[in-house]
PDB file of C-alpha atoms in Angstrom:
ATOM      1  CA  MET M   3     -46.373 -21.635 -22.199  1.00 61.00           C
ATOM      2  CA  CYS M   4     -44.584 -18.455 -22.705  1.00 66.00           C
ATOM      3  CA  THR M   5     -41.483 -17.143 -21.310  1.00 65.00           C
ATOM      4  CA  HIS M   6     -40.925 -13.523 -21.267  1.00 67.00           C
ATOM      5  CA  GLY M   7     -37.523 -12.682 -20.448  1.00 70.00           C
ATOM      6  CA  LEU M   8     -34.170  -9.443 -21.055  1.00 74.00           C
ATOM      7  CA  PHE M   9     -31.112 -10.461 -22.047  1.00 74.00           C
ATOM      8  CA  GLY M  10     -28.200  -8.194 -23.364  1.00 80.00           C
ATOM      9  CA  SER M  11     -24.443  -8.433 -23.709  1.00 79.00           C
ATOM     10  CA  ILE M  12     -21.978  -5.789 -23.156  1.00 83.00           C
ATOM     11  CA  PHE M  13     -18.473  -5.186 -24.731  1.00 79.00           C
ATOM     12  CA  CYS M  14     -15.640  -2.085 -24.139  1.00 82.00           C
ATOM     13  CA  ASP M  15     -12.371  -1.736 -26.091  1.00 82.00           C
ATOM     14  CA  PHE M  16     -10.703   0.586 -23.681  1.00 84.00           C
ATOM     15  CA  GLY M  17      -8.037  -0.008 -26.243  1.00 85.00           C
ATOM     16  CA  SER M  18      -4.307  -1.497 -25.886  1.00 84.00           C
ATOM     17  CA  ASP M  19      -2.919   1.289 -23.621  1.00 84.00           C
ATOM     18  CA  PHE M  20      -5.399  -0.020 -20.814  1.00 80.00           C
ATOM     19  CA  ALA M  21      -3.662  -1.642 -18.205  1.00 77.00           C
ATOM     20  CA  VAL M  22      -4.724  -4.035 -15.343  1.00 73.00           C
ATOM     21  CA  VAL M  23      -2.256  -4.237 -12.356  1.00 70.00           C
ATOM     22  CA  ASP M  24      -4.665  -6.829 -10.558  1.00 70.00           C
ATOM     23  CA  PRO M  25      -5.017 -10.091 -11.608  1.00 68.00           C
ATOM     24  CA  THR M  26      -7.280 -11.105  -8.415  1.00 74.00           C
ATOM     25  CA  GLY M  27      -9.845  -8.379  -7.910  1.00 71.00           C
ATOM     26  CA  GLU M  28      -9.205  -8.452  -4.269  1.00 76.00           C
ATOM     27  CA  ASN M  29      -9.747  -5.250  -2.037  1.00 75.00           C
ATOM     28  CA  PRO M  30      -7.032  -2.714  -1.236  1.00 76.00           C
ATOM     29  CA  VAL M  31      -5.687  -3.757   1.401  1.00 78.00           C
ATOM     30  CA  SER M  32      -3.413  -0.955   4.063  1.00 83.00           C
ATOM     31  CA  GLY M  33      -1.077  -1.122   6.731  1.00 84.00           C
ATOM     32  CA  ILE M  34       1.403   0.544   8.801  1.00 86.00           C
ATOM     33  CA  LEU M  35       5.193   0.040   7.810  1.00 88.00           C
ATOM     34  CA  ALA M  36       8.644   0.288  10.793  1.00 90.00           C
ATOM     35  CA  GLY M  37      10.299   1.783   7.907  1.00 89.00           C
ATOM     36  CA  ILE M  38      12.079   2.104   3.816  1.00 90.00           C
ATOM     37  CA  ASP M  39      15.941   2.809   3.444  1.00 89.00           C
ATOM     38  CA  GLU M  40      17.236   4.898   0.584  1.00 85.00           C
ATOM     39  CA  THR M  41      17.696   1.639  -1.632  1.00 88.00           C
ATOM     40  CA  GLY M  42      13.909   0.977  -1.262  1.00 90.00           C
ATOM     41  CA  LEU M  43      14.095  -1.418   1.046  1.00 93.00           C
ATOM     42  CA  VAL M  44      10.481  -1.532   3.169  1.00 92.00           C
ATOM     43  CA  THR M  45       9.883  -3.599   6.264  1.00 91.00           C
ATOM     44  CA  ALA M  46       7.515  -4.496   7.583  1.00 88.00           C
ATOM     45  CA  LEU M  47       5.818  -3.030  11.283  1.00 86.00           C
ATOM     46  CA  ASP M  48       6.258  -5.385  14.795  1.00 76.00           C
ATOM     47  CA  GLU M  49       7.576  -8.718  12.362  1.00 71.00           C
ATOM     48  CA  SER M  50       4.307  -8.339  10.896  1.00 75.00           C
ATOM     49  CA  ARG M  51       3.784 -10.382   7.508  1.00 83.00           C
ATOM     50  CA  HIS M  52       3.813  -7.923   4.337  1.00 84.00           C
ATOM     51  CA  GLY M  53       1.003 -10.619   2.396  1.00 86.00           C
ATOM     52  CA  LEU M  54       2.700  -9.151  -0.935  1.00 89.00           C
ATOM     53  CA  GLU M  55       3.585 -11.339  -3.934  1.00 89.00           C
ATOM     54  CA  ASP M  56       6.610 -10.355  -6.416  1.00 91.00           C
ATOM     55  CA  GLY M  57       4.944  -8.129  -9.095  1.00 89.00           C
ATOM     56  CA  ASP M  58       2.544  -6.607  -7.016  1.00 88.00           C
ATOM     57  CA  TYR M  59       2.076  -3.261  -6.512  1.00 88.00           C
ATOM     58  CA  VAL M  60       1.649  -0.380  -3.713  1.00 91.00           C
ATOM     59  CA  THR M  61       2.166   3.236  -2.932  1.00 91.00           C
ATOM     60  CA  PHE M  62       3.172   4.433  -0.210  1.00 91.00           C
ATOM     61  CA  HIS M  63       0.963   8.035   1.598  1.00 91.00           C
ATOM     62  CA  GLU M  64       1.517   9.752   5.086  1.00 89.00           C
ATOM     63  CA  VAL M  65       5.585   8.779   4.207  1.00 88.00           C
ATOM     64  CA  GLN M  66       7.704  11.309   6.707  1.00 87.00           C
ATOM     65  CA  GLY M  67      11.445  12.070   5.627  1.00 87.00           C
ATOM     66  CA  MET M  68      11.520  10.860   2.032  1.00 86.00           C
ATOM     67  CA  GLU M  69       7.694  13.484   0.393  1.00 87.00           C
ATOM     68  CA  GLY M  70       9.084  12.188  -3.000  1.00 87.00           C
ATOM     69  CA  ILE M  71       7.663   9.188  -3.046  1.00 90.00           C
ATOM     70  CA  ASN M  72       4.125   9.181  -0.878  1.00 91.00           C
ATOM     71  CA  GLY M  73       1.458   8.204  -4.025  1.00 91.00           C
ATOM     72  CA  VAL M  74       3.652   7.378  -6.360  1.00 90.00           C
ATOM     73  CA  GLU M  75       3.247   3.378  -7.498  1.00 90.00           C
ATOM     74  CA  PHE M  76       6.279   1.000  -7.013  1.00 92.00           C
ATOM     75  CA  LYS M  77       6.144  -2.834  -8.330  1.00 92.00           C
ATOM     76  CA  VAL M  78       6.916  -5.527  -5.584  1.00 92.00           C
ATOM     77  CA  GLU M  79       9.925  -7.664  -4.944  1.00 94.00           C
ATOM     78  CA  VAL M  80       9.836 -10.147  -1.721  1.00 93.00           C
ATOM     79  CA  LYS M  81      13.076 -10.379   0.046  1.00 94.00           C
ATOM     80  CA  GLY M  82      11.637 -12.065   2.651  1.00 91.00           C
ATOM     81  CA  ARG M  83       8.365 -12.645   4.770  1.00 89.00           C
ATOM     82  CA  VAL M  84       8.546  -9.030   6.676  1.00 90.00           C
ATOM     83  CA  PHE M  85      10.727  -7.070   4.232  1.00 92.00           C
ATOM     84  CA  PHE M  86      10.385  -6.189   0.378  1.00 93.00           C
ATOM     85  CA  LEU M  87      12.048  -4.180  -1.587  1.00 94.00           C
ATOM     86  CA  VAL M  88      10.237  -1.168  -4.439  1.00 92.00           C
ATOM     87  CA  ALA M  89      11.556   0.811  -7.716  1.00 82.00           C
ATOM     88  CA  SER M  90       9.758   2.577  -9.333  1.00 66.00           C
ATOM     89  CA  GLU M  91      10.387   3.656 -13.072  1.00 63.00           C
ATOM     90  CA  CYS M  92      11.409   7.593 -11.600  1.00 60.00           C
ATOM     91  CA  GLY M  93      14.389   6.803  -9.804  1.00 59.00           C
ATOM     92  CA  LEU M  94      12.873   8.139  -6.931  1.00 56.00           C
ATOM     93  CA  ILE M  95      14.355   5.317  -5.136  1.00 60.00           C
TER      94      ILE M  95
END
């Protein structure tokens, strides 16, 4: 009996600057929010649960009235089932 096959392995070292911010590997989700105030408190739309956990990251798009936060990544601190707080390292909120 003869068997033939191909196998291999690969290792990629992205260096110490490489950061993984998605510990679960799940696809990103999107949603519509009711609002965000000047302190960074975000309210989910229509009392729906936001599904976020402390330490998650969010990015806002199409925000009107606070255009400076569009496209910026924020770390989440959950304050309730429909509320979460965002903070940025660059002090936008």
